[in-house]
Tab-separated table of N, CA and C in Angstrom:
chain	number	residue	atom	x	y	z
A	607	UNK	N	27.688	13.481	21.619
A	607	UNK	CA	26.372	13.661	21.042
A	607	UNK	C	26.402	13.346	19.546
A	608	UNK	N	27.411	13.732	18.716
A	608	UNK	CA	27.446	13.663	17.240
A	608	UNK	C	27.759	11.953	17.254
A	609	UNK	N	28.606	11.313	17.959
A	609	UNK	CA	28.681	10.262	17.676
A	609	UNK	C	27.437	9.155	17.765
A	610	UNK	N	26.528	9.817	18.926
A	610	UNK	CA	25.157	8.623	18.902
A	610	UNK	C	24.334	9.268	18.083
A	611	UNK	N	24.285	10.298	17.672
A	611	UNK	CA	23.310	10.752	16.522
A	611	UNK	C	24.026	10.131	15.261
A	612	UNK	N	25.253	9.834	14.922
A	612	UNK	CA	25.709	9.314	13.968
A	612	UNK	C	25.363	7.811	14.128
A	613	UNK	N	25.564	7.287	14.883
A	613	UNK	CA	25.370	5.980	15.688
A	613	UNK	C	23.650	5.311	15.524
A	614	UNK	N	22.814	6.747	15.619
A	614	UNK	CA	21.245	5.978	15.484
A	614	UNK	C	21.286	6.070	13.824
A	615	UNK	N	21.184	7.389	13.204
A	615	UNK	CA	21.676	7.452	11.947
A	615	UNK	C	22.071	6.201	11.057
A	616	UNK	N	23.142	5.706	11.292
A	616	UNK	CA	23.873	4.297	10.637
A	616	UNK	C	22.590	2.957	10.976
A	617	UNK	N	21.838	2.694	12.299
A	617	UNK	CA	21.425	2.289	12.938
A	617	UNK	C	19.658	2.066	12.173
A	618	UNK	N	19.065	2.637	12.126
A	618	UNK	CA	17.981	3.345	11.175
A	618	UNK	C	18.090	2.882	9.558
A	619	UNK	N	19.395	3.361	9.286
A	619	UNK	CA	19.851	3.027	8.027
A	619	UNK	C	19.655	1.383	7.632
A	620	UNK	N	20.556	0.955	8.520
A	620	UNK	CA	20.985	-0.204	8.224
A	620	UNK	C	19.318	-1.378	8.666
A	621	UNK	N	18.704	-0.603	9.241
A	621	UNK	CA	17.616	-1.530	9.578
A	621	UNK	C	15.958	-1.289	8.861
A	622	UNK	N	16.503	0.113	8.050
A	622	UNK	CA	15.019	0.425	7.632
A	622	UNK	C	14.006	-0.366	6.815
A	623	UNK	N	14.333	-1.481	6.399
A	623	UNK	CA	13.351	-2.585	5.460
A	623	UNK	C	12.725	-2.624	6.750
A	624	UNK	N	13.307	-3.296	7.854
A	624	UNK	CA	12.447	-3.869	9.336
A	624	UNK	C	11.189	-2.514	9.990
A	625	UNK	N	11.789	-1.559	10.070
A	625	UNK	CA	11.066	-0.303	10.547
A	625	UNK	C	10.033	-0.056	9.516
A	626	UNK	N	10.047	-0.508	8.191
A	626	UNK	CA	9.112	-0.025	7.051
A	626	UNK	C	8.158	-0.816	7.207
A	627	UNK	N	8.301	-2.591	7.234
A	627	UNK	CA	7.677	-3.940	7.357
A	627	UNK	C	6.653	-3.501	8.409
A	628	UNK	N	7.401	-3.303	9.917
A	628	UNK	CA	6.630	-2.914	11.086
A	628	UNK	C	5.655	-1.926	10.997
A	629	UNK	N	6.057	-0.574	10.316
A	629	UNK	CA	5.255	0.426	10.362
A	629	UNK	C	3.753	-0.172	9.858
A	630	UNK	N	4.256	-0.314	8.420
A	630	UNK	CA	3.321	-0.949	7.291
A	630	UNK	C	2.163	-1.868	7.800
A	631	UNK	N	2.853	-3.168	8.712
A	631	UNK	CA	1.905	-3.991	9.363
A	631	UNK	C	0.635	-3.137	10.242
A	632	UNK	N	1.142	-2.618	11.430
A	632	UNK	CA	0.649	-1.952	12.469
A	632	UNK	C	0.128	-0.734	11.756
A	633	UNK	N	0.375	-0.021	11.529
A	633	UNK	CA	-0.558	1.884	10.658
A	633	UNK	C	-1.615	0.688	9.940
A	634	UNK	N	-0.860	-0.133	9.026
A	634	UNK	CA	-2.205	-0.671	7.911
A	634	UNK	C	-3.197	-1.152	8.382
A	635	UNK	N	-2.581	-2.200	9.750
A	635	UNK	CA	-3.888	-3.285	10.960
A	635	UNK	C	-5.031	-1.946	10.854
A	636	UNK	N	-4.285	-1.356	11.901
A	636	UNK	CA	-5.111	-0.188	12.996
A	636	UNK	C	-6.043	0.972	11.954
A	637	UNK	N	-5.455	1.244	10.817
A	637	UNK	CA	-6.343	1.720	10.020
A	637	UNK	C	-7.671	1.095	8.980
A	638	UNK	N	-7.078	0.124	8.435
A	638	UNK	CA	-8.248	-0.717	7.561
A	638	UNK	C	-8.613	-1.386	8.810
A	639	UNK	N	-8.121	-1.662	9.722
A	639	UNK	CA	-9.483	-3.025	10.993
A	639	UNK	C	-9.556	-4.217	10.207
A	640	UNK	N	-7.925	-4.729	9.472
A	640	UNK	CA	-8.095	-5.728	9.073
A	640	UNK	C	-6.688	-6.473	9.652
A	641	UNK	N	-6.365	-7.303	9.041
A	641	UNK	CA	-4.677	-7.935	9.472
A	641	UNK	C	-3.758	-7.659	8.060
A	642	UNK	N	-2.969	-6.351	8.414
A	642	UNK	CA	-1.945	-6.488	6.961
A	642	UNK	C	-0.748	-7.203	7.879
A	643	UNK	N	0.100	-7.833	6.599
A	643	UNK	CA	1.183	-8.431	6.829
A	643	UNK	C	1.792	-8.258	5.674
A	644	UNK	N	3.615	-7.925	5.922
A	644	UNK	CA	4.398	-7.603	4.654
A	644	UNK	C	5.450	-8.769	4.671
A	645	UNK	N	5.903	-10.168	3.912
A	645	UNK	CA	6.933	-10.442	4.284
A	645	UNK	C	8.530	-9.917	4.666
A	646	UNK	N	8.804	-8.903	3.239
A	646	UNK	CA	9.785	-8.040	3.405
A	646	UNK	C	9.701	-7.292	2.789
A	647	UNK	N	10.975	-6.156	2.864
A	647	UNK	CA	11.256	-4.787	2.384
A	647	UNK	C	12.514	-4.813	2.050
A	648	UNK	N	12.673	-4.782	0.975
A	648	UNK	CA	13.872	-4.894	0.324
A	648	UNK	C	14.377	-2.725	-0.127
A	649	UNK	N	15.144	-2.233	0.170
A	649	UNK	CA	15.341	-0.564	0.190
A	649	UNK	C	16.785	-0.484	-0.039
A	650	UNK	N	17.007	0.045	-0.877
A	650	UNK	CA	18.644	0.522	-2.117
A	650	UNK	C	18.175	2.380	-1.955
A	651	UNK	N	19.147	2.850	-1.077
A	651	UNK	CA	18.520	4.595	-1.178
A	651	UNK	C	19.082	4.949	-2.123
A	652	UNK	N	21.055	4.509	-1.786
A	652	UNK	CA	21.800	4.792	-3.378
A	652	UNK	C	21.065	4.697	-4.727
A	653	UNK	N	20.565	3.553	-4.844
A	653	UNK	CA	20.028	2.921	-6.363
A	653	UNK	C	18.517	3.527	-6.332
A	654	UNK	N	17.967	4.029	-5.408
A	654	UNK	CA	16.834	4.962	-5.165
A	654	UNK	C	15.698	3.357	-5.658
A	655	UNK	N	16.001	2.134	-5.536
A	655	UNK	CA	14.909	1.082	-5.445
A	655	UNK	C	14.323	0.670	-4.590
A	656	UNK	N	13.226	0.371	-4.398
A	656	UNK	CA	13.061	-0.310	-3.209
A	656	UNK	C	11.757	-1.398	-3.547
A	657	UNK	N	11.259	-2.569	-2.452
A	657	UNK	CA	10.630	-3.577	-3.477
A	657	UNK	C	10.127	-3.768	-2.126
A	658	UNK	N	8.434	-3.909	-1.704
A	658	UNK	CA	7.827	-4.559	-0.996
A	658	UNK	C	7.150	-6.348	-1.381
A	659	UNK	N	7.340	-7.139	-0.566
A	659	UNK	CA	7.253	-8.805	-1.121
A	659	UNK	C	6.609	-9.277	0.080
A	660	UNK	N	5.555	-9.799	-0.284
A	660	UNK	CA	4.042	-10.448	0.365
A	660	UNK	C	3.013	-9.829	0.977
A	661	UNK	N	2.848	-8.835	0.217
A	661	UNK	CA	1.891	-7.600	0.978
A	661	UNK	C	0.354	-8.485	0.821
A	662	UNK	N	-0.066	-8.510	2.187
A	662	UNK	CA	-1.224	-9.170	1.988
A	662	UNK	C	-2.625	-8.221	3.388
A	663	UNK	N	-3.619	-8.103	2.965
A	663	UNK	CA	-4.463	-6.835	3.478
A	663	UNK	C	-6.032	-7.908	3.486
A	664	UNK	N	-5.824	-8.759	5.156
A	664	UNK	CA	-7.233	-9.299	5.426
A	664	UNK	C	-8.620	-8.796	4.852
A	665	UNK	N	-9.526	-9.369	5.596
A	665	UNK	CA	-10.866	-8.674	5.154
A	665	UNK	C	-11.229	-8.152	6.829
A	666	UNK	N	-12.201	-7.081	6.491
A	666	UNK	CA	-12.754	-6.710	7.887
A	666	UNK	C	-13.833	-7.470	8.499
A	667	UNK	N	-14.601	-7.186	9.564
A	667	UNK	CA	-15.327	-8.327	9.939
A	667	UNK	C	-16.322	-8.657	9.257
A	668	UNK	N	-16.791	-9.467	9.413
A	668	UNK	CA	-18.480	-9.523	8.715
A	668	UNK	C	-18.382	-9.979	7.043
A	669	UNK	N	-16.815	-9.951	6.488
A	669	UNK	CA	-16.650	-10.925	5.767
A	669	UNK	C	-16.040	-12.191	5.677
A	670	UNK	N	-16.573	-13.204	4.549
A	670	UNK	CA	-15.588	-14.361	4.223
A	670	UNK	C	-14.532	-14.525	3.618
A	671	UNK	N	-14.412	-14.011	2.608
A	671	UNK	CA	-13.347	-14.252	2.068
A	671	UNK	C	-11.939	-13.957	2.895
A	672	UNK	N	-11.054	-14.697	2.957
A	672	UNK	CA	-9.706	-14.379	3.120
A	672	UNK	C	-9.475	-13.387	2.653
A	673	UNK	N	-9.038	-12.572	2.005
A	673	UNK	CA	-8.461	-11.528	1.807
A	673	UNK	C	-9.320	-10.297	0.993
A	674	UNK	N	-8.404	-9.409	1.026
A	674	UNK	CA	-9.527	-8.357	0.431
A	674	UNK	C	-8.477	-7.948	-0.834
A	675	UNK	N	-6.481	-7.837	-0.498
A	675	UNK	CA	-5.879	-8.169	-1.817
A	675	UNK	C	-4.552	-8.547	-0.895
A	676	UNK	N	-3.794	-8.520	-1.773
A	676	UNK	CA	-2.201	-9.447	-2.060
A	676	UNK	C	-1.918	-8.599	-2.988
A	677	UNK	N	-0.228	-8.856	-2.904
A	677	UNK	CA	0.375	-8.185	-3.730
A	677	UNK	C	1.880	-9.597	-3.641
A	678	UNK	N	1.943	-9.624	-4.737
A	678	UNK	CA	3.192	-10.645	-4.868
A	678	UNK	C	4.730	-9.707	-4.167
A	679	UNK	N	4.714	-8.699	-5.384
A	679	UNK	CA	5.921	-7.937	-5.038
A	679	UNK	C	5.335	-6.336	-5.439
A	680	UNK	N	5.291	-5.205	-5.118
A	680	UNK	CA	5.395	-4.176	-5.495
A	680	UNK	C	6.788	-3.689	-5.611
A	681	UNK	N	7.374	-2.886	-6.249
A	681	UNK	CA	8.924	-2.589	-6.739
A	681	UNK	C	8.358	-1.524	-7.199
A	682	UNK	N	9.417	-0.193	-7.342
A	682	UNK	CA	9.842	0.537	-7.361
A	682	UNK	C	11.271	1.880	-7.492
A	683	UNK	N	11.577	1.848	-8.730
A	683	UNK	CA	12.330	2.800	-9.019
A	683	UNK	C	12.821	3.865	-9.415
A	684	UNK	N	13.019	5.096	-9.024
A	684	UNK	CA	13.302	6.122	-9.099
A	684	UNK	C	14.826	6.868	-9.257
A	685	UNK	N	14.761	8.111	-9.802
A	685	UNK	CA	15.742	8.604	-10.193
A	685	UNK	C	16.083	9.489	-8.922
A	686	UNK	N	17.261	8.840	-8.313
A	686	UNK	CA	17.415	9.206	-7.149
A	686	UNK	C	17.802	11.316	-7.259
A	687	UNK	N	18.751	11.521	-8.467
A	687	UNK	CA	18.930	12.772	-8.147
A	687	UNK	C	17.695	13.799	-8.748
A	688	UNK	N	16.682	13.498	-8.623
A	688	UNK	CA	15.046	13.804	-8.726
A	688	UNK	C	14.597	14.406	-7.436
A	689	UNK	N	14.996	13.560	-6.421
A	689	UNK	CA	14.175	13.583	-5.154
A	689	UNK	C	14.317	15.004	-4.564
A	690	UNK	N	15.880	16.229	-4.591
A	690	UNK	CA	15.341	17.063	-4.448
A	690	UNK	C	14.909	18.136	-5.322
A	691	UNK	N	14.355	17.973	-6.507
A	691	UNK	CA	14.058	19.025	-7.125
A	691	UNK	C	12.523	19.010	-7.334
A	692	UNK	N	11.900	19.974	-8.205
A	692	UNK	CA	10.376	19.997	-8.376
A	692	UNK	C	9.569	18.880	-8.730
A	693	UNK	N	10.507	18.108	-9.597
A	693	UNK	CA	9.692	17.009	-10.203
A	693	UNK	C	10.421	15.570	-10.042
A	694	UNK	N	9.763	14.873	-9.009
A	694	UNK	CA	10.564	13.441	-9.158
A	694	UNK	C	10.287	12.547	-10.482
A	695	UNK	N	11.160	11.835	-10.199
A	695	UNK	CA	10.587	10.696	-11.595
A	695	UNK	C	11.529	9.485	-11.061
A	696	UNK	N	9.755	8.624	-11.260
A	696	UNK	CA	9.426	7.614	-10.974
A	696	UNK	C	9.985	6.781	-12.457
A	697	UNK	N	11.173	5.698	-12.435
A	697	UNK	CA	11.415	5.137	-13.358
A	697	UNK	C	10.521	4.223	-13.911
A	698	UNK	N	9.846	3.584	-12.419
A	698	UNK	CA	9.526	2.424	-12.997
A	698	UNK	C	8.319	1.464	-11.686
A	699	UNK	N	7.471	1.347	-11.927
A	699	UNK	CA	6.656	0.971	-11.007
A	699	UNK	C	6.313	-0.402	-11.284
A	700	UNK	N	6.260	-1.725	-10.731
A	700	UNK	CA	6.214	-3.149	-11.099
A	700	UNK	C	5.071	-3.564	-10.198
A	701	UNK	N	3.857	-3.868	-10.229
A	701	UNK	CA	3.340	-4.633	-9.457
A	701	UNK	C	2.963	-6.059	-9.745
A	702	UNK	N	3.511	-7.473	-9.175
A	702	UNK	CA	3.400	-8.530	-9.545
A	702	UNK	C	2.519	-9.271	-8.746
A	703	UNK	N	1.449	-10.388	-9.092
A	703	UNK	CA	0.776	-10.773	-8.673
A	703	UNK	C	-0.158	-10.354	-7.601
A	704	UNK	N	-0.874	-9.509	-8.515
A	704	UNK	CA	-2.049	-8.566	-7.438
A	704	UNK	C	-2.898	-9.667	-7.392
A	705	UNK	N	-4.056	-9.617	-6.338
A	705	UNK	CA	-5.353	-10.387	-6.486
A	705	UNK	C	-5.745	-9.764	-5.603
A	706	UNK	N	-7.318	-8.862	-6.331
A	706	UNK	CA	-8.402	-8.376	-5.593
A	706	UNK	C	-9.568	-8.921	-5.146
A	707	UNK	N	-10.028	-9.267	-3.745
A	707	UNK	CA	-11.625	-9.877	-4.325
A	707	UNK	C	-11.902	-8.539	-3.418
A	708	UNK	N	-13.392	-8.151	-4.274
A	708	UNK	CA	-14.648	-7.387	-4.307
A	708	UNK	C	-16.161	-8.429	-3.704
A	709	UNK	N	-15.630	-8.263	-2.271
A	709	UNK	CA	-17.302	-9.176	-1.661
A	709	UNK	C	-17.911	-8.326	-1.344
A	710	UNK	N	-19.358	-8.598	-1.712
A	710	UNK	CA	-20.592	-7.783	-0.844
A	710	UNK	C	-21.224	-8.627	-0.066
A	711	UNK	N	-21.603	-7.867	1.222
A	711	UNK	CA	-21.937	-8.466	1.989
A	711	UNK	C	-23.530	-8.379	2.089
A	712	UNK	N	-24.261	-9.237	2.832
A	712	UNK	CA	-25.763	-9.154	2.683
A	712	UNK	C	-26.235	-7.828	2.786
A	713	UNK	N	-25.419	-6.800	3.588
A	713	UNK	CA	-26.068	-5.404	3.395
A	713	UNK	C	-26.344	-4.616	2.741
A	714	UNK	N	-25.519	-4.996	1.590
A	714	UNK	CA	-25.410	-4.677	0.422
A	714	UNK	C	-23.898	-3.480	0.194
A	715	UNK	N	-23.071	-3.301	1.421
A	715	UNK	CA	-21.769	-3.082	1.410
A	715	UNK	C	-20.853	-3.754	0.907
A	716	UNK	N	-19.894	-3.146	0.529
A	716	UNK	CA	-18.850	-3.940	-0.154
A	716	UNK	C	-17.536	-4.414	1.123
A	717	UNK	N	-16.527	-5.238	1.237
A	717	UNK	CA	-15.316	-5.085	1.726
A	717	UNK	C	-14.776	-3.491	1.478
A	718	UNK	N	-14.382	-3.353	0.271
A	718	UNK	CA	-13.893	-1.871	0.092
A	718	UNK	C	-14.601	-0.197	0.361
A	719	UNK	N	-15.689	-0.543	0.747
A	719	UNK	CA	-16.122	-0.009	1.419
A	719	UNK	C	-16.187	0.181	2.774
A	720	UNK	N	-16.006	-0.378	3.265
A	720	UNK	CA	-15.572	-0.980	4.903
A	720	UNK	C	-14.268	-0.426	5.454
A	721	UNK	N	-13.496	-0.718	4.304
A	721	UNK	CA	-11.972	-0.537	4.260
A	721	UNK	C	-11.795	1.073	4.385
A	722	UNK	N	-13.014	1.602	3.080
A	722	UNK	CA	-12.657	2.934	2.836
A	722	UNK	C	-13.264	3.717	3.943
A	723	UNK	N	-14.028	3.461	4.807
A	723	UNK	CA	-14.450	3.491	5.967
A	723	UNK	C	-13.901	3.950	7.113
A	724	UNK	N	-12.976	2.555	7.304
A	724	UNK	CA	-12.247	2.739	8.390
A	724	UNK	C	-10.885	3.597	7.997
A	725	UNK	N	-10.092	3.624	7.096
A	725	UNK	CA	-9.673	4.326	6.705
A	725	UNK	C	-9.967	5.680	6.947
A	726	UNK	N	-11.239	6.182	6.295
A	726	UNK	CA	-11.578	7.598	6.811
A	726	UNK	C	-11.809	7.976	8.363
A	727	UNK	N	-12.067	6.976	9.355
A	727	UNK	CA	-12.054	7.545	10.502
A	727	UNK	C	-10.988	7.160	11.160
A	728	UNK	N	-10.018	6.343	10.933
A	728	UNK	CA	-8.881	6.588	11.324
A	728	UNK	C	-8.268	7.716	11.098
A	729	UNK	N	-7.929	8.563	9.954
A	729	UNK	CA	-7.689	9.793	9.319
A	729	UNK	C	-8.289	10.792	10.192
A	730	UNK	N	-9.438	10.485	10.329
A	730	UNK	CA	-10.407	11.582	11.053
A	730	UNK	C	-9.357	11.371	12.807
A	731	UNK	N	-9.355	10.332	13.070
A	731	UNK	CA	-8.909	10.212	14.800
A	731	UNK	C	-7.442	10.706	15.048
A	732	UNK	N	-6.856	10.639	13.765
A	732	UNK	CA	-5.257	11.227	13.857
A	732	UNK	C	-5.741	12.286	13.400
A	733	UNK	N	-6.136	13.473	13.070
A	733	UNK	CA	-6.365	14.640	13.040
A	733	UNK	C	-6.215	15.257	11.481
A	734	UNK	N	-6.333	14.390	10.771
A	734	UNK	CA	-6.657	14.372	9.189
A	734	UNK	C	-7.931	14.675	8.932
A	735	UNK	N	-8.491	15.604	7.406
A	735	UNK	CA	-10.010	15.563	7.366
A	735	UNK	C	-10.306	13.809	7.435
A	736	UNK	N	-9.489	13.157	6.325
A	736	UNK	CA	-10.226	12.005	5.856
A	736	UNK	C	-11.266	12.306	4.598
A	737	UNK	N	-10.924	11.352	3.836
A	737	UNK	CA	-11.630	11.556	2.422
A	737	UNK	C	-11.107	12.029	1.609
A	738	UNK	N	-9.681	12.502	1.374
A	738	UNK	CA	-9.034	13.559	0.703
A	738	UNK	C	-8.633	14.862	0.796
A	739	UNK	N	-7.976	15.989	0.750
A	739	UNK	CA	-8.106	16.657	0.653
A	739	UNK	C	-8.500	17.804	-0.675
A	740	UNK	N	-9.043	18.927	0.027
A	740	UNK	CA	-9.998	19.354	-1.060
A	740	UNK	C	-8.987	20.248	-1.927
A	741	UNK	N	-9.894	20.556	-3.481
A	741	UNK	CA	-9.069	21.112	-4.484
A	741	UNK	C	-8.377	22.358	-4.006
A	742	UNK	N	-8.794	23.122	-3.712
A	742	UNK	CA	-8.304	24.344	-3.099
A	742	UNK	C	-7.124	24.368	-2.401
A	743	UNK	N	-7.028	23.360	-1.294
A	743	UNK	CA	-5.894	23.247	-0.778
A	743	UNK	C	-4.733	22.615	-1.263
A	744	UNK	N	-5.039	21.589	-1.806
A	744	UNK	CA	-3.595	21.315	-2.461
A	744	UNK	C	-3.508	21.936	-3.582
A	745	UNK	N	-3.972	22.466	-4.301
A	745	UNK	CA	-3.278	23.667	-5.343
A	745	UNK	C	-2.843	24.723	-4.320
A	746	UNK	N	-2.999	25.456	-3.280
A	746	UNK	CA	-2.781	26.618	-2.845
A	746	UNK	C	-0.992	25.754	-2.001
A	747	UNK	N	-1.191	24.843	-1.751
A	747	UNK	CA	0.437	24.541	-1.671
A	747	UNK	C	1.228	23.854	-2.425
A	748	UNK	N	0.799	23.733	-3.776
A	748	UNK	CA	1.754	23.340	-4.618
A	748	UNK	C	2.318	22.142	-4.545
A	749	UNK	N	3.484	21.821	-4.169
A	749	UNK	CA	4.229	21.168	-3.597
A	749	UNK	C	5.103	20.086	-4.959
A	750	UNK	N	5.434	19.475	-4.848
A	750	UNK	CA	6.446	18.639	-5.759
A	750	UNK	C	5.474	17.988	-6.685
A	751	UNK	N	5.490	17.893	-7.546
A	751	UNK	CA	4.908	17.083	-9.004
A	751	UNK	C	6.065	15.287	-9.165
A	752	UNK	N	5.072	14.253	-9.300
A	752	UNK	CA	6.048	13.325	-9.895
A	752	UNK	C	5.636	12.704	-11.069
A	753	UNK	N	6.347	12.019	-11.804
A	753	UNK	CA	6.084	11.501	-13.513
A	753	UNK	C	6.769	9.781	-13.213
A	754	UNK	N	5.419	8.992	-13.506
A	754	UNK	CA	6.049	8.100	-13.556
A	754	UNK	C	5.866	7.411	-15.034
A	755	UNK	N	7.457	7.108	-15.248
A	755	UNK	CA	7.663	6.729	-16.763
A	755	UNK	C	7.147	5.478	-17.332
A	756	UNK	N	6.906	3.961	-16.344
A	756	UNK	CA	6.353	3.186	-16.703
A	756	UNK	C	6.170	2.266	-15.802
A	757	UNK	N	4.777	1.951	-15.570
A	757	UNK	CA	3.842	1.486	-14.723
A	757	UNK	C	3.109	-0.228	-15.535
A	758	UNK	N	3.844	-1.371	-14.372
A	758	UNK	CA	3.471	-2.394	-15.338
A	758	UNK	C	2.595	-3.374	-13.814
A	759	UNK	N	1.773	-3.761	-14.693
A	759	UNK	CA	0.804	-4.972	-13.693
A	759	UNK	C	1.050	-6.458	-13.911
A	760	UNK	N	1.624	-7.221	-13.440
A	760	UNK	CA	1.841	-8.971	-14.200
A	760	UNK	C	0.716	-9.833	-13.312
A	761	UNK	N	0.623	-10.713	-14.073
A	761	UNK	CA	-0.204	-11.827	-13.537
A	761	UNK	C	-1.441	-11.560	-12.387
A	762	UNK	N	-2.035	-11.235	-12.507
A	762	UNK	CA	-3.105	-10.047	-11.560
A	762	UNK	C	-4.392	-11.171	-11.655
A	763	UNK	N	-5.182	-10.899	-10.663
A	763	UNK	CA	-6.250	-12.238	-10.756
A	763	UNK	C	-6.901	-10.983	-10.078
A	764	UNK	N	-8.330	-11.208	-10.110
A	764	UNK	CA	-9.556	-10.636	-9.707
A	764	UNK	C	-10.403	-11.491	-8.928
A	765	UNK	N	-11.104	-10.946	-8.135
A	765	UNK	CA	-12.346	-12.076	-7.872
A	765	UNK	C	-13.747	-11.674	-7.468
A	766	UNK	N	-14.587	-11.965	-7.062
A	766	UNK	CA	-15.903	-11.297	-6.669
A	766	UNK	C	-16.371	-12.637	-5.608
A	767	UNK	N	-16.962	-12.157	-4.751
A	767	UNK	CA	-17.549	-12.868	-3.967
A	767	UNK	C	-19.032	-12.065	-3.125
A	768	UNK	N	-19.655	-12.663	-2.541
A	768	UNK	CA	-21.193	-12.351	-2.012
A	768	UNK	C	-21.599	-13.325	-0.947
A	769	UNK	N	-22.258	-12.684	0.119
A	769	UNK	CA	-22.439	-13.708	1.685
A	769	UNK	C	-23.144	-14.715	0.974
A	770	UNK	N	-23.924	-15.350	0.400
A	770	UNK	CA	-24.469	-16.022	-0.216
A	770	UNK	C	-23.568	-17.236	-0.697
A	771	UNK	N	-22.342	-16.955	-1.373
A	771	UNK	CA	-20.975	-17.832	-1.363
A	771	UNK	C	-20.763	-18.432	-0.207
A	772	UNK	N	-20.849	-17.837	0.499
A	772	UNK	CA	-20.324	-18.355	2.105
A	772	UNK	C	-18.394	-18.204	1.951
A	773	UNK	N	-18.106	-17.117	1.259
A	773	UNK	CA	-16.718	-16.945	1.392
A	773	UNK	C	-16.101	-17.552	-0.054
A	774	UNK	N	-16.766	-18.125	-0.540
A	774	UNK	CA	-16.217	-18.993	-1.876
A	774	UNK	C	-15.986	-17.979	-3.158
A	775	UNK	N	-15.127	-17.863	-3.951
A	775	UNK	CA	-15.223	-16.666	-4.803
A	775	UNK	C	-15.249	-16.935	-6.410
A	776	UNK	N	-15.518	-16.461	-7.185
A	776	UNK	CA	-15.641	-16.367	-8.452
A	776	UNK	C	-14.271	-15.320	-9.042
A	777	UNK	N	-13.049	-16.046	-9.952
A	777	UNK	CA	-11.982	-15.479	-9.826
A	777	UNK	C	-11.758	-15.162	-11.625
A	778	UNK	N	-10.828	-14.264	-12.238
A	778	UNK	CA	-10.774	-14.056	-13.214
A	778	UNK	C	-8.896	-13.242	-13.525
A	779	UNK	N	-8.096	-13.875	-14.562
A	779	UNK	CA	-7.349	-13.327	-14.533
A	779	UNK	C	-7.051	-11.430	-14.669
């Protein structure tokens, strides 16, 4: 028994970028009702880094635009002997080549609205309120505090689009 629990253990380990990629794709599809796709997952537990690369998050129906955002690389580093005490700390947060577009659609809804949408009733169908939880409760459990020391954005593009475009967007660094 200790040896296949050691055995999935090593197993898990050695494969968790793939199990993160997968999760990420499928939870993200089934919740936004859009198509996420991650190229990879790069995860250092020792070095407490880890780096997501081609995060990209469709649009839901009823829009044009290709995407709703991208992420070049998100990265991430932390002070691994943090993780069990009160306060983690976050060394270092990198997000490279974001691009958001913000379409409204003739209804006068947004994509991110849609998103935030389905989001909430997914939450709601797994047995979450959805929407957040309220002040009361997460002060009444406390729980771990984190500090992150420095938080950087590179090359980031914006865009806006409207059914009226027919999907075409108006972009801005």
């Amino acid at each position: 028994v200790v040896v296949v629990i050691a055995g999935i253990g090593v197993c898990v380990f050695l494969n968790a970028g793939g199990i993160i990629k997968r999760v990420v794709e499928q939870v993200g599809s089934e919740a936004t009702k859009t198509k996420v796709t991650l190229s990879s997952v790069d995860l250092s537990i020792q070095s407490g880094e880890a780096a997501l690369k081609g995060f990209r998050m469709g649009n839901p129906a009823g829009y044009q635009t290709p995407k709703a955002m991208s992420f070049g690389v998100v990265s991430v580093k932390i002070d691994p002997a943090s993780v069990t005490k009160d306060v983690i700390v976050v060394k270092e947060v990198v997000i490279a080549k974001p691009e958001i577009t913000y379409e409204i659609a003739a209804s006068g809804t947004s994509n991110f609205d849609a998103i935030k949408k389905n989001v909430d009733d997914y939450a709601k169908s797994m047995g979450a309120g959805g929407g957040g939880a309220s002040k009361e409760s997460s002060e009444a459990k406390g729980g771990k505090k984190v500090i992150i020391e420095n938080l950087y954005v590179r090359d980031g593009k914006i865009g806006v689009s409207a059914g009226f475009l027919k999907g075409k967007e108006m972009n801005a660094p």
